[in-house]
Coordinates of C-alpha atoms in Angstrom, one line a residue:
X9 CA -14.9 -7.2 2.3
X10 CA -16.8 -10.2 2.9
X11 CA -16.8 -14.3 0.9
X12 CA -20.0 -16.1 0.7
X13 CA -19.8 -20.1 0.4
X14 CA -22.5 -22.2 -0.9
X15 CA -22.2 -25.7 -1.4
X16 CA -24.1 -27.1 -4.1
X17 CA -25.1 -30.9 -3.2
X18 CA -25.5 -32.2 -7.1
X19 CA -21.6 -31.4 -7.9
X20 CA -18.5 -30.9 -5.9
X21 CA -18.5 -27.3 -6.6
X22 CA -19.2 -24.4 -3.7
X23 CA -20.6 -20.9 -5.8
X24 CA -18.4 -18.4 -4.1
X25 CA -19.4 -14.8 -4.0
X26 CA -17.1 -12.0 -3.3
X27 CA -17.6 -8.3 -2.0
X28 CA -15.5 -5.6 -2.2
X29 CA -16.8 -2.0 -0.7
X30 CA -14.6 0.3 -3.1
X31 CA -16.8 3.2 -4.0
X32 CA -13.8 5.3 -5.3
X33 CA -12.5 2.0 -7.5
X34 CA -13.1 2.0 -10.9
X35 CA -12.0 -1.8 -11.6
X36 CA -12.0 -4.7 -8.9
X37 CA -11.0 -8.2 -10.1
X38 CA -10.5 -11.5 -8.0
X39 CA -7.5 -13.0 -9.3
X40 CA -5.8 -16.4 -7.5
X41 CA -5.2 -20.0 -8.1
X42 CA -8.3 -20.8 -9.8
X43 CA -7.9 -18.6 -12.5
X44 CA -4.1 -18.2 -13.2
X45 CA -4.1 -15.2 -11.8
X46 CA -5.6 -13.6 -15.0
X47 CA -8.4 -10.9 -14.3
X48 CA -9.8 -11.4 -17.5
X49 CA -12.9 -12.9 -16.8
X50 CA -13.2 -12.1 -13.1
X51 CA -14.1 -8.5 -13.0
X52 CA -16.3 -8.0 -9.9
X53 CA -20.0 -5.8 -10.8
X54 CA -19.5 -2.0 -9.4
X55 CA -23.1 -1.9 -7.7
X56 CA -25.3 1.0 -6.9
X57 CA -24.0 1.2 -3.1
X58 CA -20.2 1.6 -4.3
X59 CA -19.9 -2.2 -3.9
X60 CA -17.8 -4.6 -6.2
X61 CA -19.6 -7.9 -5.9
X62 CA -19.3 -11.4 -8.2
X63 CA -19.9 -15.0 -7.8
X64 CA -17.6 -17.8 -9.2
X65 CA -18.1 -21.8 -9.6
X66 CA -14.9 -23.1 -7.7
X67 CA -14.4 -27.0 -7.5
X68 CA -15.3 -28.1 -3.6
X69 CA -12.3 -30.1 -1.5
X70 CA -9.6 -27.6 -2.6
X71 CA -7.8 -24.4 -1.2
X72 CA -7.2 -21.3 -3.3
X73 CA -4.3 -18.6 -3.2
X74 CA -6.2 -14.8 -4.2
X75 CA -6.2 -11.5 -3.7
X76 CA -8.3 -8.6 -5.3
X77 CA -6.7 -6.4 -8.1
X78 CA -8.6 -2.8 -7.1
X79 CA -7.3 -0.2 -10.1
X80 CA -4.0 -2.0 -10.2
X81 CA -3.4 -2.6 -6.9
X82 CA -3.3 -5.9 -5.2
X83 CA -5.2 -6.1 -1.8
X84 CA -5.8 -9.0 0.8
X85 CA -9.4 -9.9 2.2
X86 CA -10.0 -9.0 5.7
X87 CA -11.8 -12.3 6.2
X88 CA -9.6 -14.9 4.4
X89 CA -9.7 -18.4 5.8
X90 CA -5.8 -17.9 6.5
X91 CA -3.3 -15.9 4.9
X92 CA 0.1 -17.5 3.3
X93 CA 3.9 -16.8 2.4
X94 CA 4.0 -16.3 -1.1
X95 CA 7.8 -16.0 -2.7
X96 CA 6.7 -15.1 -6.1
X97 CA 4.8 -12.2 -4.7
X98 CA 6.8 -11.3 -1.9
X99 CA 3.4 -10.8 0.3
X100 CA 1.2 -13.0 1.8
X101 CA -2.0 -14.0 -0.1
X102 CA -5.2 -14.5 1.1
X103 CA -6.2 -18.9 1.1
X104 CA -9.6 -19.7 0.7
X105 CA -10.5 -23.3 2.0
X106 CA -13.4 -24.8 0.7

């Protein structure tokens, strides 16, 4: 699993770009803060390679509870910025800091 960061210097927003190796998944989503949880509209691409892979606008300055939703399933990222407590859940989440 790997995140990408990229900045953009016109507006406070950083393109984000997650990758998920799941070659036996059939549906990988990013689900968190940003987006109320909901999957709808977050479904990662399943490319040739077995990789999931998409690329969200996030507003800059801000830090983000997520985890991917692989056929159901909620999983962490290996390289999160820092992991945290979350009641609600009863895990942690993965926080991304950008």
């Amino acid at each position: 699993m790997a995140i990408k960061k990229q900045y953009l210097k016109t507006k406070p927003v950083c393109k984000v770009t997650f990758t998920v190796p799941a070659e036996d998944a059939k549906k990988v989503a990013v689900v968190g803060d940003f987006n109320n949880w909901n999957p709808k509209g977050s479904m990662l691409k399943k490319l040739k390679n077995g990789t999931f892979k998409g690329t969200f606008d996030l507003p800059s300055e801000q830090s983000f509870e997520f985890r991917y939703l692989v056929d159901g399933e909620y999983v962490n990222e290996d390289a999160a910025d820092r992991y945290q407590w979350n009641d609600f859940a009863g895990a942690e989440n993965a926080v991304l800091e950008l």
